[in-house]
Amino acid sequence: MAFREYKVGARMFGLAFGSSMFITLYMPAVDIAGVSATTSALERQLAFGRVGGFSYEDPFLRGHGKPVTVDIVEDPKTGAAIEPTRAYVYPAEVPFPSGVRHPRILGELPSELSVSKGRMTDADEAQGAVFVVRETTRGGISVPYIENATATRGWTPAATLAKADDKNQAFIGKGKIMFVREGCWWCHTLLPEQTQDWQYFGAPPMLGDFNGESPTAFGSDRKAPDLTHVGSRNSSREWMILHFFNPRLVQPHSIMPRYDYMWGDVDADGKPIDYDAWRAAYNEYEAGKTIYPPEVPMPAADSEARALIDFVLNLK
Amino acid sequence: MFKYLFAKNEDIPAGSAAVFFGFSSIVWFVVGTAIGSFNAAKLAFPDFVMGSEILSFGHMRQVHVLAVILGWISMAFAMAMMYITPALGNTKLWSEKLGVWNCFLWNVGLSLGLFLLWLGVTSGREYSDLPWPIDIVVIVGVLVPLGINVWMTIKTRRVQGIYTTNWFFGAATFMVIIVFSVGNAPEFFQLTGLTEAYLTWWFAHNVLGLWITPVAAAIAYYVVPKVTGNPLYSHRIGHLHFWSVVVFYSTPAAHHLMSAPLPEWLKSFASVEGVLILVPAIAFVSNLLLTMTGKWRMFVENIEIKFTITGVMMAIPLNMQGGFQQTRAINWYVHGTGWMVAHAHLALLGFSTFLEAAAVYYGLQTLLRRKLYSLGLANFHFWMLLIGFTTYWVAMTIAGLIQGAGKIYEVPYIDVVIAEHPYMIARWVGGTMVFLGNCVWLYNMWMTARAGTVIPAGRLPHELAYER
């Protein structure tokens, strides 16, 4: 067969493209896979649940199949007083996060401790489980791990939920879905940059802060403040409620959209919300005809607004 | 179109698939820029259309981005491939029927995907926003059939060598399948953490670097020699362009995450490779501009050359920005600001759109055997695009520099928002001009198909005088 230069070309192309893929896919994958999860990574995935975007359990991103985060001060089994503890309640059939399903991605020490000490792999999705993040020291270094409190302490999801009143329940997993679905991350990044920027928005994250989380939703186009540590800057739920309903109530120059539609049809007392009347009254206020803006309804416990505010306040 | 889906391959007139792709791409361009203009209005006037979830900015932004990338740009590419690849091989498209089906599945899949995105069904990953079932539709129904048609047409060519344009077409259709499959792996296989973050930007980078940029350049390699009648200035420089795209443009994905906690070696490597983008860029621009030697009159007189050479020249600022803004010395200042938005529009609405518009103008005239209906409307389209884009780009670049300064001097964020307001209005005005120009283009092309002067056999469209 005669010499054909395209045959040489095709082989060179394979070599060039293959080398490029080796360097940009294989090498980073190996490097990133060797990173151990930090406490933050364990807390994040336990609070968020399996996926923060489209998934089997929640194809239309309504917040179904997500865990509830609770703060408790009594042992759900014995009723005895305990140190204030944050527990992640997975009722039956709620999918576990990636780190629980595949302990390997938590990194060497956290996965070993979560399995041996925390009995993480004893958890059963069909029964539900309650998880807690613990820390212990190994060779002088603090190592976080996941404890399956259902196995180690007999905390059932129902009993644990019953120990937390509405104020101590946070729908962070559902809130992350709202954050992704409503595209908050198109303007608010979740990544303080490793430059001067972090003096204003807080410390940039570390290599192991994301093991098990998807999507990370860092954002790329910052048209608004970074939110990575927003819960530490501003912990006022009332401010958040006003700001989400109509950002211009608290910041006249804001270009953030109104998220009033996330309140749904009724407020926290079950009264219907009349949006047209509210907007008309607000227009009067904005035009200077009235002194005070109309009252903002409190979001209902099962509303999307409540979940989103829980998520934002817990970005610390 | 529908009657050809079940016709015999021999019964489908040659060029049908390309014509369908051409008109689809223009329609998607009108749709994509309409949404873009709508979104820009919301950034300037936040209470413009409120109270509805699906019409909120967070639901519409990704629809705009993917409508222009997968609708306008990629369909214009498919259109170009389906008439240029056979033309350069002195043959017919390998399967016209596959092409028609490809166009049908593409429109259906993209409409479905964008409708779901609009409802909020998203993967939450920028540029790979589509949920994974739609990703599979894109790979199986859109990219693979296109690739097969291009590769088989090149294989069954009736000339000995393979021209530069077809290297790019053949390689890019292959690379985009790999990029799409690997880039969406986090959804297929539930990959998490920094792997997910990195692959998101690996996808976003490579879909631009190995699909949009090389295919747009390949179009210019065809249109300029074809319309001017000059041979390509240098095939060797074309080789340099091709190989440096494959080697240098496929590697700097991590430079999109320079401030994220990725391994430092990866960021440094990406940054150095990113500067080397200047090699293919200079090879491309110099090769095309030198091909114009002696024919610069056509830059003024010929609409296809006007579009192509404007696009080629936009590659100069595009790659100067692209090469240097990703180095650590500059990235910390402009990262995440409107500067990047301006840069992305320079790549997609500047450089690449002008090249594709030329291909669609020229290709539809050739395939329909009709001279362009109105040169006046085409010139109006050109200037609306150019002035609209320039307004947008200048406004967003200034807004980005304001944001960058605000970032490093720790100005309260709301003051940055206030300072940006006039530029947000300018952005909206510029984007709206682009949209209006495209509406005129759609009308002009529709009238060309219906009422354009018939081109006699053996003549090329640009050899005929305009009658209007």
Coordinates of C-alpha atoms in Angstrom, one line a residue, chain A residues 4 6 9 12-13 16-17 20-21 23-25 27-28 31-32 50-51 53-54 56 59-62 98 105 180-183 185-187 191-197 199-201 205-207 210-225 248 251 253-261 279 304, chain B residues 43 46-47 50-53 56-59 61-62 119-126 129 131-133 157 160 162 171 174-175 178 182 190-199 201-202 210 242-243 246-247 250-251 257-263 265-267 269 332 335-336 341 403 407 410-414 417-418:
Chain A
R4 CA -0.6 8.0 2.8
Y6 CA -3.1 11.0 6.6
G9 CA -1.4 12.1 10.7
M12 CA 0.1 11.5 15.5
F13 CA -3.3 12.9 16.3
A16 CA -1.2 14.1 20.8
F17 CA -4.8 13.9 22.0
S20 CA -3.3 15.6 26.5
M21 CA -6.1 13.6 28.0
I23 CA -2.2 14.8 31.6
T24 CA -5.5 16.7 32.1
L25 CA -7.8 13.8 33.1
M27 CA -3.2 12.7 36.5
P28 CA -5.5 15.2 38.3
D31 CA -4.2 13.5 42.6
I32 CA -7.7 14.6 43.7
R50 CA -27.2 12.7 47.4
V51 CA -27.4 15.1 44.5
G53 CA -29.3 18.9 40.9
F54 CA -31.4 16.6 38.7
Y56 CA -34.1 10.1 40.2
P59 CA -36.4 15.0 38.7
F60 CA -38.1 18.4 38.8
L61 CA -36.0 19.8 41.6
R62 CA -38.7 20.3 44.1
S98 CA -22.0 9.7 48.0
I105 CA -14.2 8.9 48.3
V180 CA -29.3 25.3 42.2
R181 CA -32.7 25.4 40.6
E182 CA -33.3 29.1 41.0
G183 CA -29.8 29.8 39.7
W185 CA -25.1 30.7 41.8
W186 CA -25.3 32.6 38.5
C187 CA -24.5 35.7 40.5
L191 CA -15.7 30.4 46.1
P192 CA -13.8 33.2 47.8
E193 CA -10.7 33.6 45.7
Q194 CA -7.2 32.9 46.9
T195 CA -6.3 36.6 46.6
Q196 CA -7.2 39.8 48.5
D197 CA -10.8 38.8 48.0
Q199 CA -10.3 39.3 53.4
Y200 CA -13.8 40.5 52.5
F201 CA -15.6 37.3 51.9
P205 CA -12.0 26.6 50.9
M206 CA -9.4 23.8 51.2
L207 CA -8.7 20.8 48.9
F210 CA -15.9 19.0 48.8
N211 CA -15.4 15.2 48.8
G212 CA -18.8 13.8 48.3
E213 CA -20.7 16.9 47.2
S214 CA -22.2 17.4 43.7
P215 CA -22.7 19.9 42.2
T216 CA -20.2 22.1 43.9
A217 CA -21.9 25.2 42.1
F218 CA -18.8 27.4 42.6
G219 CA -20.2 29.9 40.1
S220 CA -18.1 31.8 37.7
D221 CA -19.7 35.2 37.2
R222 CA -19.9 37.2 40.4
K223 CA -22.5 39.8 40.0
A224 CA -23.2 39.8 43.7
P225 CA -21.4 39.0 47.0
R248 CA -35.1 46.4 47.7
Q251 CA -31.1 47.3 49.9
H253 CA -29.9 49.6 45.0
S254 CA -29.9 45.8 44.8
I255 CA -30.5 44.2 41.3
M256 CA -31.4 40.8 42.8
P257 CA -34.7 39.5 41.5
R258 CA -37.7 39.1 44.0
Y259 CA -38.1 35.5 45.1
D260 CA -41.6 36.1 46.5
Y261 CA -43.0 33.3 44.4
R279 CA -47.1 44.7 45.0
E304 CA -39.4 26.7 49.3
Chain B
L43 CA -29.9 42.9 35.0
P46 CA -34.5 43.9 38.3
D47 CA -38.3 44.2 38.5
M50 CA -41.4 39.4 38.1
G51 CA -43.4 37.1 40.2
S52 CA -43.0 34.1 37.9
E53 CA -40.5 31.3 38.5
S56 CA -36.8 34.6 36.4
F57 CA -33.2 35.3 35.5
G58 CA -31.9 32.1 37.2
H59 CA -34.1 30.0 34.9
R61 CA -29.7 32.5 31.8
Q62 CA -28.7 28.9 31.0
L119 CA -38.5 24.7 34.1
G120 CA -35.5 24.4 36.4
V121 CA -34.5 20.8 35.6
T122 CA -30.8 21.3 35.7
S123 CA -27.6 19.5 36.7
G124 CA -26.4 22.7 38.3
R125 CA -23.2 22.6 36.3
E126 CA -22.3 25.6 34.1
D129 CA -26.4 22.3 32.7
P131 CA -29.6 16.8 32.9
W132 CA -27.9 13.6 31.9
P133 CA -30.7 11.9 29.9
R157 CA -14.0 11.6 -1.2
Q160 CA -6.5 12.5 -3.2
I162 CA -7.6 16.1 2.5
A171 CA -10.9 15.9 14.2
F174 CA -14.4 13.2 17.1
M175 CA -13.0 15.4 19.9
I178 CA -15.1 12.6 23.8
V182 CA -16.1 12.7 29.6
Q190 CA -22.1 10.5 40.2
L191 CA -18.6 11.9 40.6
T192 CA -18.3 14.5 43.3
G193 CA -16.3 17.2 44.9
L194 CA -13.3 18.8 43.1
T195 CA -13.5 16.1 40.5
E196 CA -16.9 17.3 39.6
A197 CA -15.8 21.0 39.7
Y198 CA -12.8 20.3 37.6
L199 CA -14.6 18.2 35.0
W201 CA -14.6 23.4 33.6
W202 CA -12.7 20.7 31.7
L210 CA -11.8 21.6 20.6
F242 CA -4.1 22.3 13.5
W243 CA -1.5 20.5 15.6
V246 CA -4.8 19.7 19.5
V247 CA -1.8 19.9 21.7
S250 CA -6.8 20.7 25.0
T251 CA -4.8 21.1 28.1
L257 CA -10.4 27.5 38.4
M258 CA -7.2 29.4 39.2
S259 CA -8.6 30.5 42.5
A260 CA -10.1 27.2 43.5
P261 CA -8.3 24.7 45.7
L262 CA -7.1 22.5 42.9
P263 CA -3.6 20.9 43.0
W265 CA 0.9 21.8 39.7
L266 CA -2.3 21.5 37.7
K267 CA -3.0 25.3 37.8
F269 CA 0.6 23.7 34.0
W332 CA -6.8 37.4 40.3
H335 CA -11.6 36.5 37.4
G336 CA -15.4 36.3 37.9
V341 CA -18.5 37.9 30.3
Q403 CA -15.7 44.9 39.6
K407 CA -12.8 43.3 44.6
E410 CA -12.7 45.9 49.2
V411 CA -15.4 48.2 48.2
P412 CA -18.8 47.3 49.7
Y413 CA -20.4 45.2 47.0
I414 CA -23.5 47.4 46.6
V417 CA -23.6 47.3 41.7
I418 CA -24.5 51.0 41.6

